[in-house]
């Protein structure tokens, strides 16, 4: 199985312009798109100015693994500029976008979603990844005209950093503990602790002639503590929600709310909360008439800090559910194991047999399943 750092599929993306296709080619035609029923459950919308915000966020993290936020303070005109610059990037000719193509084994630049390596069919989407400063990659696209793009990205990042800290503190508070009870310091305006480099993912999901046969981005969970997502005004983000009287998980579309941002709980928060917070499975679908864009900001700890279950959440009958792991270490597991990465670091509970070589066993089983599916 290829790793997520391998990028052989980038060449398939560049054989055509999405907008020129009258039909979905076989390379992008998925045999099953609606693998679960659809639901109309209401994804929580939380005003951060609400005095009860911490409790509401905690409830949403446990029941949904996601929520939308208003009252976050990010200027609407900045969100408009961010969307305009993202659309400007993806409207460039393919040849120009390829000047910033992600290198084999690289992280930044233009290319397909990393999880493409786990599927035999390709996604109806394209992406652009920025880690830290946007200037180097932007100059490859616009040697003399990158100022507006970089300005929008940098201003948005300057808002995301404190917003991420604010959300992290509210999430921790909802568990009945304080920031001092976790093993790494949450950066804030009052501290000078090292913060992780900002990671921003720009996505484009072009209009599709047959959306029932195409997939914008397959189901997955995020490796971060959480992801803050701007999704514009076009529907397409879906969450897999399991809390339903029928007992069946259902795909629930997150409706765009003017000025709101979506927060998706990631795997590291699931670990930190000892399993209380749900790491939400989500995907992106496409539509026939509109190109959808999204901008994801991944919030995580500094690279050298180990994330482990908060000690105060444990008791005599409940030990840690997961072993400690750094963000880079977990990303490596995710590249190998996709959505089985969490299971690979789960600790056996009392009475269970010791799970020796868990990663290797899961890797083998997961490889067999996907290779059989590709036949």
XYZ file of C-alpha atoms in Angstrom:
375
model
C 0.000 0.000 0.000
C 1.448 3.408 -0.912
C 2.033 5.885 1.885
C 0.368 9.258 2.046
C 3.656 10.896 1.134
C 3.658 9.147 -2.240
C 1.974 11.288 -4.890
C 1.614 9.195 -8.070
C -2.006 10.290 -8.433
C -1.162 13.956 -8.975
C -0.534 13.226 -12.663
C -4.024 11.806 -13.120
C -5.477 15.056 -11.810
C -3.749 17.055 -14.510
C -4.889 15.139 -17.579
C -7.926 17.416 -17.951
C -9.712 20.493 -16.649
C -12.721 19.496 -14.543
C -14.902 22.176 -16.114
C -14.389 20.785 -19.631
C -15.774 17.302 -18.892
C -19.275 16.461 -20.167
C -19.381 13.336 -17.995
C -17.546 11.688 -15.113
C -14.644 9.570 -16.450
C -14.143 6.042 -15.144
C -11.086 7.165 -13.160
C -13.392 9.337 -11.013
C -16.560 7.205 -11.041
C -17.257 5.735 -7.593
C -19.407 2.582 -7.485
C -21.034 3.566 -4.176
C -21.410 7.143 -2.969
C -24.399 6.872 -0.607
C -23.182 4.112 1.711
C -25.294 5.380 4.634
C -28.763 6.945 4.773
C -29.033 10.713 4.946
C -30.419 12.592 7.926
C -31.679 16.092 8.625
C -30.335 16.315 12.194
C -29.317 19.850 13.184
C -25.583 20.344 13.674
C -25.119 22.538 16.796
C -24.495 26.245 16.219
C -22.814 27.888 19.226
C -22.295 31.598 19.910
C -18.894 31.954 21.566
C -20.199 35.046 23.375
C -22.727 32.864 25.199
C -21.894 32.459 28.932
C -22.700 28.758 28.570
C -20.378 28.256 25.582
C -18.013 25.808 27.315
C -20.823 23.447 28.307
C -22.431 23.625 24.867
C -19.107 22.954 23.161
C -18.408 19.980 25.413
C -21.842 18.541 24.678
C -21.319 18.988 20.936
C -17.861 17.383 21.123
C -19.286 14.324 22.865
C -22.486 13.930 20.846
C -21.394 15.132 17.409
C -17.642 15.667 17.257
C -18.421 18.913 15.431
C -20.271 22.216 15.722
C -20.526 25.609 14.070
C -19.436 28.793 15.817
C -20.619 32.379 15.593
C -19.397 35.299 17.675
C -15.809 34.342 16.866
C -14.772 37.857 15.867
C -13.268 37.044 12.460
C -14.289 39.934 10.160
C -16.757 39.021 7.418
C -14.824 41.084 4.869
C -11.731 38.966 5.620
C -13.711 35.767 4.973
C -14.901 37.277 1.678
C -11.327 38.118 0.663
C -10.129 34.677 1.717
C -12.754 33.016 -0.472
C -12.024 35.324 -3.409
C -8.285 34.581 -3.266
C -8.918 30.837 -2.929
C -11.147 30.915 -6.011
C -8.531 32.995 -7.805
C -5.928 30.296 -7.151
C -8.014 27.386 -8.383
C -9.234 29.285 -11.456
C -5.654 29.477 -12.752
C -4.804 27.328 -15.793
C -3.655 23.849 -14.842
C -0.178 24.465 -16.222
C 0.271 27.459 -13.963
C -0.978 25.602 -10.866
C 1.495 22.826 -11.604
C 4.335 25.285 -11.095
C 3.552 24.910 -7.388
C 2.895 21.161 -7.534
C 3.581 19.242 -4.351
C 6.853 17.367 -4.704
C 7.010 13.591 -4.071
C 7.141 13.194 -0.317
C 6.429 16.902 0.124
C 3.764 18.591 2.192
C 3.126 22.031 0.709
C 1.774 23.149 -2.631
C -0.787 22.060 -5.199
C -2.036 18.492 -5.546
C -4.615 15.874 -4.733
C -5.730 14.906 -1.233
C -3.223 12.733 0.590
C -5.791 10.034 1.345
C -6.109 9.420 -2.413
C -3.419 6.790 -1.965
C -5.939 4.560 -0.175
C -8.505 4.499 -2.983
C -8.619 3.123 -6.502
C -10.887 5.963 -7.662
C -9.890 9.607 -7.740
C -11.587 12.549 -6.032
C -13.476 15.329 -7.787
C -11.363 17.981 -6.124
C -7.996 19.701 -5.979
C -6.090 21.176 -3.068
C -3.338 23.557 -2.023
C -1.484 23.137 1.284
C 0.300 25.925 3.175
C 2.525 25.283 6.196
C 3.836 28.422 7.854
C 4.380 31.287 5.418
C 2.468 31.278 2.103
C 5.034 33.360 0.225
C 7.290 30.687 -1.275
C 4.454 28.678 -2.815
C 2.485 31.767 -3.866
C 5.429 33.225 -5.773
C 5.518 30.076 -7.912
C 1.981 30.906 -9.055
C 2.239 34.706 -9.195
C 5.910 35.789 -9.379
C 4.934 39.471 -9.360
C 1.385 39.464 -8.048
C 1.121 37.351 -4.875
C 0.654 40.157 -2.348
C -3.151 40.012 -2.126
C -3.217 36.218 -1.797
C -0.488 36.156 0.858
C -2.067 39.074 2.702
C -5.404 37.285 2.974
C -3.795 34.029 4.150
C -1.572 35.745 6.709
C -4.386 37.884 8.109
C -6.645 34.838 8.376
C -3.884 32.906 10.149
C -3.442 35.772 12.618
C -7.110 35.333 13.589
C -7.010 31.542 13.663
C -4.182 31.268 16.190
C -5.969 33.025 19.089
C -9.316 31.522 18.072
C -7.774 28.051 18.225
C -6.408 28.756 21.706
C -9.799 30.055 22.825
C -11.575 26.951 21.562
C -8.990 24.651 23.147
C -9.476 26.285 26.543
C -13.272 26.022 26.241
C -13.047 22.357 25.259
C -10.746 21.573 28.187
C -12.976 23.531 30.567
C -16.006 21.523 29.423
C -14.253 18.410 30.745
C -14.083 19.930 34.227
C -10.323 20.462 34.128
C -8.042 23.418 33.438
C -5.289 24.093 30.939
C -2.794 23.341 33.706
C -4.017 19.758 33.828
C -2.765 18.892 30.353
C 0.794 17.893 29.586
C 1.497 20.724 27.152
C 0.912 24.464 27.517
C -1.864 26.037 25.441
C -0.422 29.202 23.868
C -2.245 32.427 24.667
C -1.719 36.156 24.545
C -0.221 35.955 28.031
C 2.282 33.196 27.246
C 5.226 32.819 24.924
C 5.155 29.042 24.614
C 6.159 27.609 21.292
C 3.176 27.047 19.012
C 2.830 24.630 16.125
C 3.350 26.008 12.635
C 0.016 27.006 11.109
C -1.279 24.490 8.577
C -3.917 25.668 6.100
C -5.558 23.523 3.431
C -7.377 25.202 0.530
C -9.834 22.962 -1.317
C -11.839 23.264 -4.507
C -14.732 20.973 -5.461
C -15.719 21.854 -9.042
C -19.254 21.530 -10.362
C -19.779 17.944 -11.555
C -21.920 16.663 -14.467
C -22.995 13.586 -12.462
C -22.565 14.218 -8.709
C -24.146 10.882 -7.754
C -21.149 9.067 -9.276
C -18.339 11.308 -7.986
C -16.752 11.958 -4.598
C -15.274 15.286 -3.584
C -13.325 13.828 -0.667
C -13.892 10.413 0.918
C -14.797 9.886 4.549
C -11.990 10.425 7.037
C -11.149 11.874 10.418
C -8.619 14.649 10.997
C -5.312 14.037 12.772
C -5.311 17.412 14.529
C -6.783 18.417 17.881
C -9.488 20.073 15.821
C -9.991 21.767 12.480
C -11.555 25.182 11.943
C -13.264 25.217 8.545
C -14.563 28.059 6.431
C -16.956 26.531 3.905
C -18.461 29.514 2.099
C -22.119 29.405 1.092
C -22.207 26.184 -0.961
C -23.332 22.934 0.674
C -21.073 19.889 0.532
C -19.632 19.077 3.967
C -21.235 15.988 5.499
C -20.731 14.463 8.969
C -21.372 10.849 9.881
C -23.690 11.121 12.892
C -24.366 7.977 14.899
C -26.676 9.257 17.661
C -30.018 8.383 16.109
C -32.972 6.358 17.507
C -32.668 3.851 14.642
C -29.100 3.074 15.714
C -27.877 3.611 12.152
C -25.225 6.193 11.373
C -26.432 8.824 8.922
C -24.767 11.405 6.705
C -25.794 14.870 7.854
C -25.057 17.905 5.693
C -23.630 20.917 7.541
C -25.651 23.865 6.198
C -23.656 27.026 5.526
C -24.467 29.729 8.082
C -23.497 33.269 7.124
C -20.324 34.283 8.969
C -20.060 30.979 10.857
C -17.083 28.618 10.998
C -17.241 24.839 11.389
C -15.172 23.068 14.051
C -14.411 19.367 13.502
C -12.973 17.453 16.464
C -9.805 15.555 15.504
C -8.151 12.348 16.660
C -5.785 14.080 19.087
C -8.715 15.544 21.051
C -10.272 12.090 21.195
C -7.026 10.889 22.782
C -6.728 13.919 25.110
C -10.290 13.439 26.408
C -9.723 9.692 26.869
C -12.411 8.950 24.320
C -15.090 11.378 25.522
C -14.792 13.713 22.543
C -15.750 12.100 19.243
C -13.340 12.402 16.327
C -15.901 13.090 13.631
C -15.917 11.166 10.365
C -16.678 13.575 7.543
C -16.537 13.878 3.761
C -17.188 16.334 0.938
C -19.739 15.749 -1.805
C -20.113 17.689 -5.050
C -23.009 19.236 -6.924
C -24.011 19.825 -10.528
C -24.010 23.611 -10.747
C -21.619 25.269 -8.293
C -17.926 25.038 -7.465
C -17.493 24.779 -3.723
C -14.384 25.949 -1.901
C -13.303 25.441 1.692
C -10.389 26.583 3.848
C -9.277 24.327 6.714
C -7.044 25.448 9.579
C -5.575 22.514 11.514
C -4.970 23.254 15.187
C -2.467 21.043 16.960
C 0.248 21.016 19.623
C 3.934 21.795 19.064
C 5.724 18.907 17.382
C 7.668 17.696 20.426
C 4.762 17.605 22.900
C 3.155 14.264 23.573
C -0.626 14.088 23.672
C -2.049 11.642 26.196
C -5.323 11.271 28.109
C -5.749 13.917 30.817
C -4.935 12.252 34.121
C -7.805 13.901 36.025
C -10.310 12.209 33.709
C -9.281 8.788 34.972
C -10.412 6.924 38.036
C -9.981 3.597 39.809
C -12.071 1.833 37.172
C -10.798 3.709 34.139
C -7.200 4.038 33.049
C -5.829 5.701 29.924
C -7.435 4.418 26.733
C -4.524 5.496 24.517
C -0.773 5.738 24.789
C 0.990 9.084 24.517
C 1.880 10.243 21.025
C 3.286 13.358 19.339
C 1.493 14.955 16.420
C 4.245 14.003 13.898
C 4.272 10.431 15.212
C 0.510 10.208 14.871
C 0.622 11.648 11.350
C 3.044 8.877 10.410
C 0.592 6.301 11.740
C -2.217 7.974 9.829
C -0.202 7.765 6.611
C 0.175 4.038 7.097
C -3.162 3.112 8.611
C -5.633 5.770 7.449
C -8.712 5.634 9.735
C -7.307 2.741 11.789
C -4.572 4.879 13.368
C -6.489 5.429 16.619
C -7.043 1.704 17.093
C -3.325 1.112 16.676
C -2.445 3.120 19.818
C -5.350 2.012 21.996
C -4.251 0.434 25.255
C -5.787 -2.861 26.401
C -8.229 -2.574 29.272
C -8.101 -4.827 32.310
C -9.053 -8.341 31.314
C -8.223 -7.925 27.641
C -5.427 -9.855 26.065
C -2.273 -7.900 25.424
C -2.314 -6.338 21.990
C 1.161 -7.085 20.731
C 2.251 -5.673 17.405
C -1.120 -3.930 17.053
C 0.003 -1.593 14.293
C 1.398 -4.436 12.215
C -1.762 -6.535 12.530
C -4.049 -3.645 11.647
C -1.823 -2.663 8.732
C -1.944 -6.185 7.324
C -5.720 -6.468 7.697
C -6.314 -3.016 6.264
C -4.002 -3.698 3.324
C -5.772 -6.973 2.535
C -9.187 -5.316 2.643
C -8.223 -2.509 0.303
C -6.325 -4.712 -2.093
C -9.348 -7.018 -2.325
C -11.580 -4.008 -2.966
C -9.378 -2.895 -5.858
C -9.533 -6.233 -7.651
